XYZ file of C-alpha atoms in Angstrom:
711
model
C -75.453 -23.797 38.354
C -74.802 -23.669 34.641
C -72.790 -27.126 34.751
C -75.301 -28.741 36.663
C -78.564 -27.936 34.272
C -75.983 -28.892 31.654
C -75.435 -32.282 32.721
C -78.888 -32.858 33.645
C -79.992 -31.919 30.364
C -77.464 -34.670 28.679
C -78.943 -37.322 30.560
C -82.361 -35.629 29.960
C -81.656 -36.848 26.653
C -80.402 -39.887 27.086
C -82.967 -40.963 29.018
C -85.290 -40.403 26.029
C -83.235 -41.795 23.800
C -82.911 -44.730 25.612
C -86.652 -44.814 25.891
C -87.330 -43.683 22.014
C -85.289 -46.831 21.177
C -87.849 -49.154 22.845
C -90.336 -47.836 21.819
C -89.603 -47.375 18.076
C -89.505 -51.394 18.007
C -92.901 -51.538 19.143
C -94.574 -48.435 18.896
C -96.369 -48.739 15.788
C -97.827 -52.544 16.806
C -99.245 -50.769 20.344
C -100.323 -47.527 18.314
C -102.524 -49.974 15.678
C -103.869 -52.510 18.749
C -104.775 -49.716 21.530
C -108.256 -48.133 20.817
C -108.416 -44.306 20.803
C -105.801 -40.848 18.839
C -104.882 -40.273 22.243
C -102.488 -43.816 23.080
C -100.757 -43.120 19.202
C -100.162 -39.235 20.052
C -98.513 -40.534 23.431
C -96.764 -43.223 21.649
C -95.595 -40.673 19.574
C -93.962 -38.313 21.712
C -91.688 -41.452 22.853
C -91.014 -41.716 19.690
C -90.065 -38.368 18.535
C -88.324 -35.092 19.294
C -89.925 -32.592 17.590
C -87.293 -29.280 16.207
C -89.585 -26.467 16.901
C -87.361 -23.340 15.941
C -86.025 -24.247 12.974
C -86.694 -21.887 8.883
C -86.766 -23.914 5.844
C -85.746 -23.308 2.662
C -88.385 -23.835 0.515
C -89.199 -23.531 -3.521
C -89.223 -20.320 -5.424
C -90.329 -19.966 -9.245
C -89.625 -17.406 -11.976
C -90.611 -17.358 -15.735
C -87.928 -20.472 -16.474
C -86.247 -22.147 -13.138
C -87.290 -23.628 -10.370
C -84.912 -22.484 -7.195
C -84.626 -23.817 -3.362
C -84.983 -27.174 -1.767
C -87.947 -29.830 -1.170
C -88.306 -33.107 0.365
C -90.040 -35.859 -0.975
C -93.918 -36.606 -0.197
C -93.704 -37.741 3.454
C -90.085 -35.832 4.180
C -86.965 -37.340 3.796
C -84.862 -39.567 6.510
C -81.285 -39.932 7.272
C -78.962 -41.180 9.918
C -77.565 -37.732 11.203
C -73.966 -36.768 10.797
C -72.500 -34.071 12.534
C -69.662 -31.928 10.377
C -67.647 -29.676 11.359
C -64.540 -29.119 8.977
C -64.234 -30.023 5.251
C -62.709 -33.417 6.625
C -66.122 -34.563 8.323
C -67.286 -34.564 4.742
C -65.475 -37.680 3.652
C -67.565 -40.148 5.728
C -71.027 -38.624 4.757
C -69.631 -38.445 0.715
C -67.769 -41.975 0.820
C -67.091 -43.957 4.079
C -70.394 -43.928 5.900
C -71.889 -47.719 5.926
C -75.144 -45.939 6.885
C -76.401 -44.169 4.068
C -78.325 -41.622 3.219
C -77.716 -38.979 5.782
C -78.954 -36.039 7.643
C -76.221 -33.499 7.992
C -76.196 -31.307 10.772
C -73.838 -28.455 8.814
C -71.738 -25.860 11.220
C -72.494 -22.548 9.516
C -69.177 -21.323 8.569
C -69.339 -24.332 5.974
C -72.353 -23.588 4.675
C -70.557 -22.421 1.183
C -71.015 -22.634 -2.319
C -68.171 -25.169 -2.356
C -69.426 -27.160 0.037
C -72.850 -27.040 -1.325
C -71.589 -27.994 -4.304
C -70.418 -30.898 -3.062
C -73.581 -32.183 -1.539
C -75.828 -31.231 -3.638
C -74.073 -33.991 -6.291
C -74.305 -36.541 -3.880
C -76.910 -39.235 -3.400
C -76.005 -40.377 0.095
C -77.537 -37.157 0.985
C -80.984 -37.051 2.354
C -80.916 -33.673 3.893
C -79.116 -30.622 5.459
C -79.864 -29.091 8.998
C -77.509 -25.838 9.421
C -76.452 -24.697 12.470
C -76.108 -20.764 12.791
C -72.974 -19.915 13.039
C -71.594 -17.751 15.866
C -70.042 -15.059 15.643
C -70.795 -13.985 11.820
C -68.235 -15.826 9.168
C -65.353 -13.400 9.016
C -64.826 -14.292 5.442
C -68.661 -12.609 4.438
C -71.783 -14.989 3.309
C -74.019 -13.990 0.928
C -76.512 -16.384 -0.647
C -77.286 -13.922 -3.170
C -76.476 -13.248 -6.862
C -73.118 -11.264 -7.570
C -75.172 -9.309 -10.052
C -78.624 -8.441 -8.383
C -82.090 -8.142 -10.377
C -79.596 -8.598 -13.494
C -81.620 -8.292 -16.831
C -84.927 -6.254 -15.272
C -82.416 -2.745 -15.039
C -82.558 -0.537 -16.697
C -79.189 -1.558 -18.829
C -79.564 -3.837 -21.360
C -78.924 -4.445 -25.369
C -80.303 -1.404 -26.203
C -78.952 1.019 -23.236
C -76.093 1.263 -21.996
C -74.992 -2.301 -23.546
C -71.406 -1.274 -22.180
C -72.943 -1.571 -18.569
C -75.093 -4.731 -18.809
C -74.655 -7.733 -16.988
C -72.416 -6.193 -14.268
C -69.485 -5.396 -17.054
C -68.257 -2.382 -15.031
C -68.749 -3.652 -11.963
C -69.807 -6.534 -9.634
C -71.514 -5.228 -7.112
C -71.813 -8.496 -4.958
C -68.339 -10.125 -5.320
C -68.726 -12.195 -2.164
C -72.685 -13.755 -3.821
C -72.229 -17.655 -3.723
C -75.712 -18.069 -5.398
C -76.928 -20.395 -3.264
C -80.234 -18.622 -2.903
C -80.739 -19.716 -6.326
C -79.547 -22.594 -6.748
C -82.219 -25.799 -7.093
C -81.476 -28.330 -3.950
C -83.470 -31.867 -4.591
C -83.365 -32.974 -0.362
C -84.394 -30.047 2.515
C -82.212 -27.872 4.078
C -83.289 -26.260 7.301
C -82.031 -23.584 10.245
C -81.556 -24.433 13.674
C -82.163 -21.615 15.269
C -81.801 -22.442 18.954
C -78.920 -23.411 20.359
C -80.692 -25.483 22.838
C -81.841 -28.201 19.706
C -78.882 -27.837 18.072
C -76.931 -29.249 20.690
C -79.712 -32.020 21.749
C -79.384 -33.402 18.568
C -75.502 -33.033 18.882
C -75.445 -35.258 21.728
C -77.834 -38.002 20.200
C -74.908 -37.931 17.015
C -72.392 -38.407 20.449
C -74.552 -40.872 22.033
C -75.520 -43.244 19.269
C -73.611 -42.551 15.774
C -69.994 -41.458 16.975
C -67.558 -44.233 15.624
C -65.788 -45.756 18.386
C -62.225 -47.469 18.399
C -62.149 -47.477 14.754
C -64.917 -49.719 14.775
C -68.438 -48.614 12.484
C -71.433 -47.273 15.091
C -74.297 -50.041 15.828
C -77.975 -49.942 15.692
C -79.633 -48.467 17.035
C -78.389 -44.871 15.248
C -80.066 -41.492 15.335
C -82.090 -40.075 12.495
C -83.415 -36.897 11.427
C -86.975 -36.413 9.375
C -86.939 -33.217 7.303
C -89.880 -32.570 5.486
C -90.602 -29.451 3.456
C -92.323 -30.839 -0.218
C -93.240 -28.276 -2.358
C -96.075 -28.671 -4.853
C -94.867 -26.584 -7.608
C -91.954 -27.701 -10.155
C -90.277 -26.278 -12.889
C -91.025 -22.494 -13.545
C -93.759 -19.965 -13.007
C -95.376 -21.108 -16.469
C -95.960 -24.228 -15.481
C -97.851 -24.108 -12.091
C -99.600 -20.453 -12.803
C -101.186 -22.696 -16.050
C -101.883 -25.785 -14.132
C -103.389 -23.695 -11.203
C -105.288 -21.702 -13.862
C -106.763 -25.420 -15.412
C -107.838 -26.153 -11.629
C -109.707 -22.768 -11.202
C -111.539 -23.365 -14.057
C -112.255 -27.398 -13.969
C -112.437 -28.182 -10.788
C -114.737 -27.187 -7.891
C -112.619 -27.541 -4.949
C -108.761 -26.124 -7.104
C -105.806 -27.401 -5.824
C -103.547 -24.134 -6.246
C -99.654 -24.879 -5.864
C -97.675 -21.343 -6.267
C -98.620 -17.503 -5.677
C -97.301 -14.812 -7.182
C -94.758 -12.757 -4.500
C -96.225 -9.256 -3.564
C -97.782 -7.297 -0.999
C -97.834 -3.340 -0.451
C -95.721 -0.154 -1.380
C -96.449 2.416 1.873
C -96.349 6.067 0.199
C -97.123 9.871 1.514
C -96.953 12.749 0.306
C -96.268 16.296 1.771
C -98.779 17.947 0.343
C -102.182 15.767 0.209
C -102.459 14.442 -3.193
C -106.209 13.926 -4.914
C -106.479 10.785 -7.136
C -108.899 12.953 -9.743
C -106.376 16.108 -9.101
C -104.314 16.470 -12.644
C -100.854 17.944 -11.073
C -98.412 19.954 -13.477
C -95.214 18.673 -15.326
C -92.312 18.443 -12.830
C -94.178 19.332 -9.497
C -93.268 16.034 -7.795
C -89.829 15.174 -5.892
C -89.822 11.452 -5.438
C -87.623 9.854 -2.322
C -87.504 6.755 -2.315
C -85.724 3.212 -0.127
C -86.550 -0.676 -0.339
C -88.363 -2.098 2.751
C -87.719 -6.244 1.581
C -84.988 -8.117 2.217
C -84.461 -11.912 1.657
C -82.038 -14.954 2.735
C -81.450 -18.574 1.751
C -84.316 -19.738 3.969
C -87.980 -19.115 3.966
C -89.339 -15.639 6.222
C -85.495 -15.342 7.940
C -84.570 -11.814 6.349
C -82.942 -9.649 8.592
C -81.673 -7.478 6.473
C -80.314 -4.417 8.608
C -77.597 -2.771 5.843
C -79.393 -4.146 2.460
C -83.213 -2.439 3.530
C -83.651 -1.679 7.425
C -80.708 1.434 7.575
C -81.991 2.740 4.456
C -85.959 3.256 5.158
C -85.322 4.474 8.872
C -83.152 7.047 7.388
C -85.626 8.358 5.167
C -88.386 7.676 7.724
C -85.940 10.176 9.482
C -85.802 12.479 7.167
C -90.033 12.380 6.226
C -90.098 13.507 10.041
C -87.732 16.349 9.811
C -89.178 17.739 6.161
C -92.511 17.600 8.244
C -91.366 19.774 10.674
C -90.364 22.861 8.417
C -92.880 25.415 8.953
C -95.065 26.091 6.001
C -93.430 22.934 4.151
C -97.066 22.544 2.578
C -96.799 25.566 0.437
C -93.258 24.781 -1.194
C -93.392 25.185 -4.720
C -93.331 21.404 -5.326
C -94.240 18.454 -3.890
C -92.551 16.121 -1.758
C -93.407 12.021 -2.272
C -92.031 9.428 0.552
C -91.914 5.989 -1.363
C -91.079 2.470 0.647
C -91.104 -0.012 -2.054
C -91.510 -3.520 -1.365
C -90.209 -6.748 -3.238
C -87.459 -4.834 -4.689
C -85.257 -7.982 -3.784
C -87.013 -10.319 -6.428
C -86.289 -7.985 -9.755
C -88.089 -5.086 -8.567
C -91.397 -5.820 -7.879
C -92.589 -2.894 -5.874
C -91.458 0.141 -7.957
C -91.862 -1.738 -11.534
C -95.821 -1.746 -10.829
C -96.125 1.803 -9.468
C -94.157 2.609 -12.693
C -97.315 0.681 -14.491
C -99.661 1.865 -12.515
C -98.392 5.409 -13.500
C -98.216 4.999 -17.510
C -101.861 3.235 -17.058
C -103.853 6.206 -15.110
C -103.887 4.216 -11.790
C -101.859 6.008 -9.426
C -102.456 9.875 -8.561
C -98.706 10.519 -10.225
C -97.592 10.651 -13.628
C -94.277 9.779 -14.872
C -94.138 13.456 -16.113
C -95.084 14.674 -12.737
C -91.691 13.428 -11.579
C -89.298 16.604 -10.790
C -86.278 14.554 -9.257
C -85.501 11.154 -7.946
C -83.553 10.447 -5.037
C -82.905 6.864 -3.611
C -81.634 5.819 -0.563
C -79.559 2.626 -1.145
C -76.726 1.081 1.621
C -76.314 3.802 3.691
C -74.883 2.317 7.414
C -71.741 0.757 6.631
C -69.915 4.440 5.647
C -66.194 4.255 6.183
C -64.701 7.384 6.846
C -68.424 9.000 6.867
C -68.235 9.048 2.944
C -71.821 8.937 1.337
C -71.215 8.191 -2.125
C -73.532 9.805 -5.070
C -74.351 7.156 -7.931
C -76.158 9.045 -11.025
C -76.737 7.231 -14.784
C -73.963 8.209 -17.236
C -76.204 7.078 -20.378
C -79.264 9.901 -19.446
C -76.709 12.349 -18.647
C -75.641 12.367 -22.377
C -78.870 14.703 -22.397
C -77.128 18.271 -21.661
C -80.617 18.911 -19.685
C -80.689 15.990 -17.780
C -76.916 16.222 -17.071
C -77.996 20.044 -15.593
C -80.440 18.734 -13.067
C -78.339 16.062 -11.960
C -75.550 18.149 -11.241
C -78.286 20.496 -9.739
C -79.082 17.445 -7.212
C -75.168 16.672 -6.824
C -74.536 20.612 -5.867
C -77.462 20.782 -3.397
C -76.400 17.231 -2.047
C -72.990 18.704 -1.195
C -73.871 22.210 0.429
C -76.218 20.046 2.314
C -73.890 18.040 4.190
C -72.401 21.033 5.969
C -71.953 20.788 10.328
C -73.305 17.143 9.901
C -70.027 15.112 9.532
C -70.983 13.408 6.501
C -69.085 14.166 3.265
C -70.754 13.993 -0.290
C -68.766 11.449 -2.854
C -69.396 11.962 -6.875
C -68.752 8.800 -8.897
C -66.935 9.118 -12.142
C -68.239 9.186 -14.965
C -67.507 5.572 -16.179
C -69.687 4.094 -12.803
C -73.530 2.539 -13.848
C -75.799 2.498 -11.478
C -76.572 0.138 -8.568
C -78.899 -2.049 -8.336
C -81.562 0.284 -7.219
C -85.833 1.119 -7.913
C -84.579 4.313 -9.845
C -83.580 1.724 -12.599
C -87.377 1.561 -13.351
C -88.016 4.686 -13.289
C -85.326 4.895 -16.137
C -86.703 2.350 -18.427
C -89.693 4.203 -18.664
C -88.582 8.216 -18.782
C -85.784 10.217 -18.166
C -86.182 10.834 -14.929
C -83.384 12.860 -13.129
C -81.755 11.133 -10.081
C -79.057 10.376 -7.471
C -78.809 7.145 -5.483
C -76.747 7.463 -2.066
C -75.118 4.728 -1.584
C -71.611 3.835 1.367
C -70.093 2.130 -1.274
C -68.328 3.260 -4.361
C -68.469 0.479 -6.253
C -68.802 -2.874 -4.815
C -70.534 -3.523 -1.903
C -69.362 -2.577 1.304
C -72.160 -4.992 3.134
C -70.397 -8.401 3.229
C -73.870 -10.748 4.621
C -76.130 -9.083 1.683
C -79.410 -11.239 1.852
C -77.958 -13.265 4.462
C -79.168 -14.826 7.728
C -76.331 -13.008 9.310
C -77.269 -8.976 7.605
C -77.921 -8.588 11.362
C -78.218 -5.414 13.811
C -74.339 -6.246 14.504
C -73.306 -5.928 11.104
C -74.272 -2.311 11.180
C -72.469 -2.126 14.493
C -75.088 -1.544 16.863
C -73.947 -1.966 20.064
C -75.399 -1.691 23.512
C -73.803 -0.942 27.399
C -74.707 -4.524 28.947
C -76.804 -4.034 31.734
C -79.546 -2.339 29.603
C -83.129 -2.781 30.119
C -85.611 -2.905 26.996
C -86.993 0.458 28.014
C -83.651 2.093 28.173
C -82.255 0.113 24.813
C -85.158 1.587 22.999
C -84.209 5.263 23.952
C -79.985 4.253 24.295
C -78.678 6.605 21.343
C -75.539 4.554 19.225
C -73.393 5.798 17.454
C -74.921 4.012 14.506
C -78.324 6.073 15.049
C -75.682 9.167 15.241
C -74.618 8.243 11.615
C -77.755 7.483 9.682
C -79.349 10.619 11.545
C -76.961 12.764 9.684
C -77.567 11.094 6.609
C -81.467 11.543 6.981
C -80.244 15.471 7.449
C -78.814 15.667 4.243
C -81.489 14.278 2.256
C -83.738 16.575 4.151
C -82.432 18.959 3.505
C -81.639 18.165 -0.274
C -85.314 17.583 -0.833
C -86.616 21.269 1.059
C -83.939 22.801 -1.756
C -85.609 20.403 -4.878
C -89.226 21.057 -3.353
C -87.573 24.896 -3.821
C -87.403 25.988 -0.326
C -86.131 28.953 -0.204
C -85.610 29.508 4.265
C -83.052 28.314 6.121
C -82.025 24.468 5.230
C -79.179 24.330 7.832
C -82.154 24.445 10.766
C -83.456 21.115 9.178
C -81.782 18.349 11.438
C -83.211 14.661 11.683
C -83.435 13.630 15.243
C -81.192 10.612 16.342
C -83.364 9.685 19.489
C -86.097 9.067 16.846
C -83.560 7.032 14.371
C -81.935 4.821 17.241
C -86.132 3.953 18.897
C -86.768 2.501 14.980
C -83.166 1.165 14.466
C -84.240 -1.006 18.368
C -88.176 -1.444 17.029
C -87.398 -2.788 13.448
C -84.313 -5.036 14.326
C -84.092 -6.010 17.574
C -87.430 -5.872 19.277
C -90.735 -4.941 17.608
C -93.053 -5.153 20.644
C -91.942 -2.331 22.558
C -93.914 0.102 24.288
C -93.270 3.412 21.283
C -94.764 0.620 18.341
C -97.588 -0.575 20.281
C -98.779 2.915 20.679
C -98.166 3.970 17.162
C -100.002 0.684 16.023
C -103.730 -0.238 15.875
C -105.108 -2.625 18.338
C -105.946 -4.868 15.563
C -102.945 -4.863 14.719
C -100.854 -5.103 17.548
C -100.320 -8.911 17.175
C -98.221 -7.654 14.074
C -95.435 -6.999 16.384
C -94.630 -10.477 17.117
C -91.842 -11.354 19.404
C -88.485 -10.515 18.868
C -87.091 -8.422 15.431
C -89.252 -8.344 12.379
C -88.508 -9.972 8.835
C -88.695 -7.995 5.860
C -89.146 -11.020 3.152
C -91.826 -9.956 0.533
C -94.250 -13.455 1.102
C -97.334 -13.884 -0.753
C -99.767 -12.909 2.433
C -99.817 -9.551 2.258
C -99.044 -6.938 3.960
C -96.723 -8.880 5.696
C -95.624 -7.498 9.171
C -93.301 -5.060 8.400
C -95.159 -3.354 6.028
C -98.128 -2.227 8.504
C -95.472 -1.335 11.028
C -93.868 1.346 8.262
C -96.679 2.334 7.536
C -97.843 3.137 11.149
C -93.964 4.933 11.926
C -94.289 6.916 8.690
C -98.289 8.254 10.050
C -97.068 8.683 13.227
C -93.716 11.336 12.330
C -95.085 12.803 9.485
C -99.251 13.228 10.790
C -100.961 15.072 12.987
C -103.018 14.054 16.003
C -106.999 14.575 16.177
C -107.893 16.070 19.086
C -111.101 15.259 20.722
C -111.996 13.027 18.134
C -113.736 9.980 18.911
C -113.025 6.154 17.527
C -116.146 6.156 15.689
C -115.317 9.951 14.255
C -112.661 9.048 13.043
C -113.385 5.824 11.067
C -116.123 8.049 9.886
C -113.718 10.937 8.664
C -111.273 7.821 6.877
C -114.106 6.862 5.424
C -115.453 10.310 3.839
C -111.999 11.605 3.626
C -110.074 11.460 -0.474
C -107.077 13.389 1.253
C -105.901 12.251 4.157
C -106.247 8.771 5.408
C -106.979 8.311 9.475
C -106.426 5.822 11.776
C -107.170 5.088 15.298
C -104.512 3.986 17.348
C -103.685 2.438 20.569
C -101.630 4.999 21.934
C -99.690 4.638 25.032
C -101.056 3.372 28.368
C -102.198 5.511 31.696
C -99.423 7.075 33.581
C -98.622 4.595 36.693
C -101.223 1.696 35.348
C -101.050 -1.505 33.161
C -104.497 -0.337 31.322
C -106.378 1.274 29.585
C -104.392 2.956 26.873
C -105.183 6.362 25.898
C -106.417 6.030 22.336
C -105.835 8.545 19.603
C -106.769 9.478 15.540
C -103.997 10.165 13.771
C -104.879 12.162 10.259
C -101.871 11.784 7.665
C -100.724 11.170 3.855
C -100.299 8.042 3.708
C -101.010 5.079 1.663
C -100.495 1.717 0.426
C -100.012 1.183 -3.266
C -100.298 -2.828 -4.875
C -96.656 -3.885 -4.948
C -97.166 -6.812 -7.081
C -95.625 -7.748 -10.781
C -97.758 -6.712 -14.012
C -96.940 -9.678 -15.125
C -99.356 -11.331 -13.342
C -102.252 -8.529 -14.220
C -101.212 -8.920 -17.489
C -101.183 -12.925 -17.498
C -97.776 -13.097 -18.863
C -96.333 -15.555 -16.771
C -92.937 -15.925 -18.965
C -92.188 -12.221 -18.795
C -88.798 -10.869 -19.309
C -89.881 -6.878 -18.827
C -91.666 -7.344 -15.460
C -90.897 -10.052 -12.370
C -91.771 -13.135 -12.298
C -91.349 -14.800 -8.931
C -93.616 -17.208 -7.328
C -93.204 -19.368 -4.167
C -94.436 -23.077 -4.437
C -97.462 -23.760 -1.689
C -96.435 -26.741 0.869
C -99.115 -28.721 3.076
C -96.407 -29.008 6.115
C -92.934 -28.104 7.419
C -91.488 -30.330 10.060
C -88.019 -31.862 11.657
C -87.636 -34.130 13.921
C -85.145 -36.909 15.508
C -85.825 -40.201 16.519
C -83.713 -43.178 16.557
C -83.868 -45.959 13.808
C -82.905 -49.701 14.126
C -81.389 -52.074 11.639
C -83.552 -52.585 8.385
C -83.737 -56.315 9.805
C -85.061 -55.497 12.917
C -87.492 -53.668 11.353
C -88.381 -56.278 9.100
C -88.383 -58.441 11.665
C -90.868 -56.205 13.547
C -93.231 -56.017 10.962
C -93.282 -59.793 10.076
C -94.307 -60.217 13.719
C -96.608 -57.576 14.026
C -98.639 -59.093 10.917
C -98.252 -62.582 12.361
C -99.833 -61.202 15.793
C -102.418 -59.387 13.728
C -103.389 -63.099 11.254
C -103.972 -64.693 14.567
C -105.777 -62.106 16.424
C -108.078 -62.386 13.069
C -107.937 -66.022 13.406
C -108.911 -66.160 17.068
C -111.355 -63.365 16.879
C -113.204 -65.410 14.101
C -113.474 -69.036 15.662
C -114.222 -67.161 19.080
C -117.143 -65.187 17.186
C -118.432 -68.324 15.641
C -118.729 -70.767 18.966
C -120.397 -67.539 20.294
C -123.290 -69.409 21.581
C -121.031 -72.133 23.325
C -118.600 -69.847 25.079
C -120.915 -67.501 26.202
C -124.138 -69.301 27.232
C -125.025 -69.625 30.486
C -125.537 -73.443 31.354
C -129.205 -72.802 33.301
C -130.581 -71.132 30.635
C -130.569 -74.585 28.873
C -132.133 -76.721 31.456
C -135.707 -76.448 33.024
C -136.639 -74.478 35.591
C -137.108 -76.879 38.828
C -139.915 -75.586 41.779
């Protein structure tokens, strides 16, 4: 059956291409002469085959540079050439007679070396990248070798010997593609069927035969991704500001990357309440990731595993009897935008310094951060600390107390806590932004002692497979949601260590070994965040007006400019569900009124699960929690310091449309002939119309009108 379907697909593709060949030569003329837009749309459908499941490389800007890709104003077009091995590049770079070319590049060849070759050629008009399956064995990271360089704690005045990754190159596989500027469009093909259609079109029309060059018509592709912003954030923000000042219809050309941090506390905090010094223990992780392509950021190891672990630890903490009576408060923070020079953490520090956040820097007792934690080797979890701040004896003692507590908390979990030598600096982490403002005792937990174990850092391949999430064959979606994977068990153990440590750091004197994270909760979160967000559990805990944010398939973790993004809303509601309290006998209206009146808690009316043995209606209920949003936008835009070197300055260019399509293109000579014939027909039609109009009284006069009527 599969073979028959494939043959039918090939036949259909060939038939569509043959039709397109004929239509291309006369489509525009027919469209011009036909009345109404419907006929033109029909012509377009016969000429073009749209590629609907693609992702685009877009332009991003910071204080000094522009990075990413763009097309010309009306899109770029080229003859398709499939490159599946390096030797195929010779055709598009030197030998092929029909340049410019649109290259269909195999995912395994999407490397720094190949891209540098293509970038330097005027014979390339664009690039379509096919996803490599399986993921490239050697790894692939389009990020930087030294992530967030220049915006952490280490600089010329603080630990200069550690600045710019002088001691440890954290991401040795980073080829920096995401931070290069390409003058042609680059699209990712996300549908294998569409990739096959392109290849069959290429094989039918473009493949050289018997040593001779292919003849027209040829299969071509058009990629459109024109970007409005250029040069840098300073330039684009200035232009937008001028437009807003002097134009009635201002055209904004770029937008700052921004979203919201998600945070909560064990004990509710009043915004006007004055907290005691060293009274809050912070536990954090990041929520965002990135890849070369816009809004394709699966982030399994770089983000999801860590915030899922922290969510599980938060649930375990809230289940402890009498936890609200702890001497110190525990604050859980999920930072957004950390990939782009610590947007979320730098904004929280800025707000703490300027009195715009309930917790101040002096209130922080200690800081525990979860970095990449899913790829532990022999269940070793490494405790990274800052060697510079530990030169202060008081800070050193506090940090050592945290390390000892972590070690003691790992009993019966299977996790082994490992210390790092004093000569090792902190890895890229949100904690560094807090250290820039105050010497806070802190530890960053990671599955690596030095360089990242994540071979797909900030790439499209950092998926559930990267953290070894495997399910038995034949499971239904409901069974997969509840199947406890080995990865879930491992991360639940890490969450247990974190929860026990936080409990003791907050002054808990009870039996910490009784605190344990739930692997079932962890596995459901991993399934929801990495495989299928639109599942029964996530549906039940979301507000009804936000259910569309679950989408179809896994969530993506790019910060974007339209906020909050899907993942932020989902993390907010998962945290509220795991740490909040269900309010009994409360109506929707009462829940909304409670939310308006309360300064301590957030009240959310969520969908709830369906009634048993029925598809509807659901059983909605009210959840009371301490979960809040805080701004995750760079202070540089608050201060209008668009060229700042202190804060992130990343912006995203605006664009009109992003689309890709393939079609058959005729030779230039035939196109010119067709144009001339069309113009000639148009002129003849004008002349004929003029003479017909001039002689209308003769041509269209009724003969009976000129004679007398006889009776």
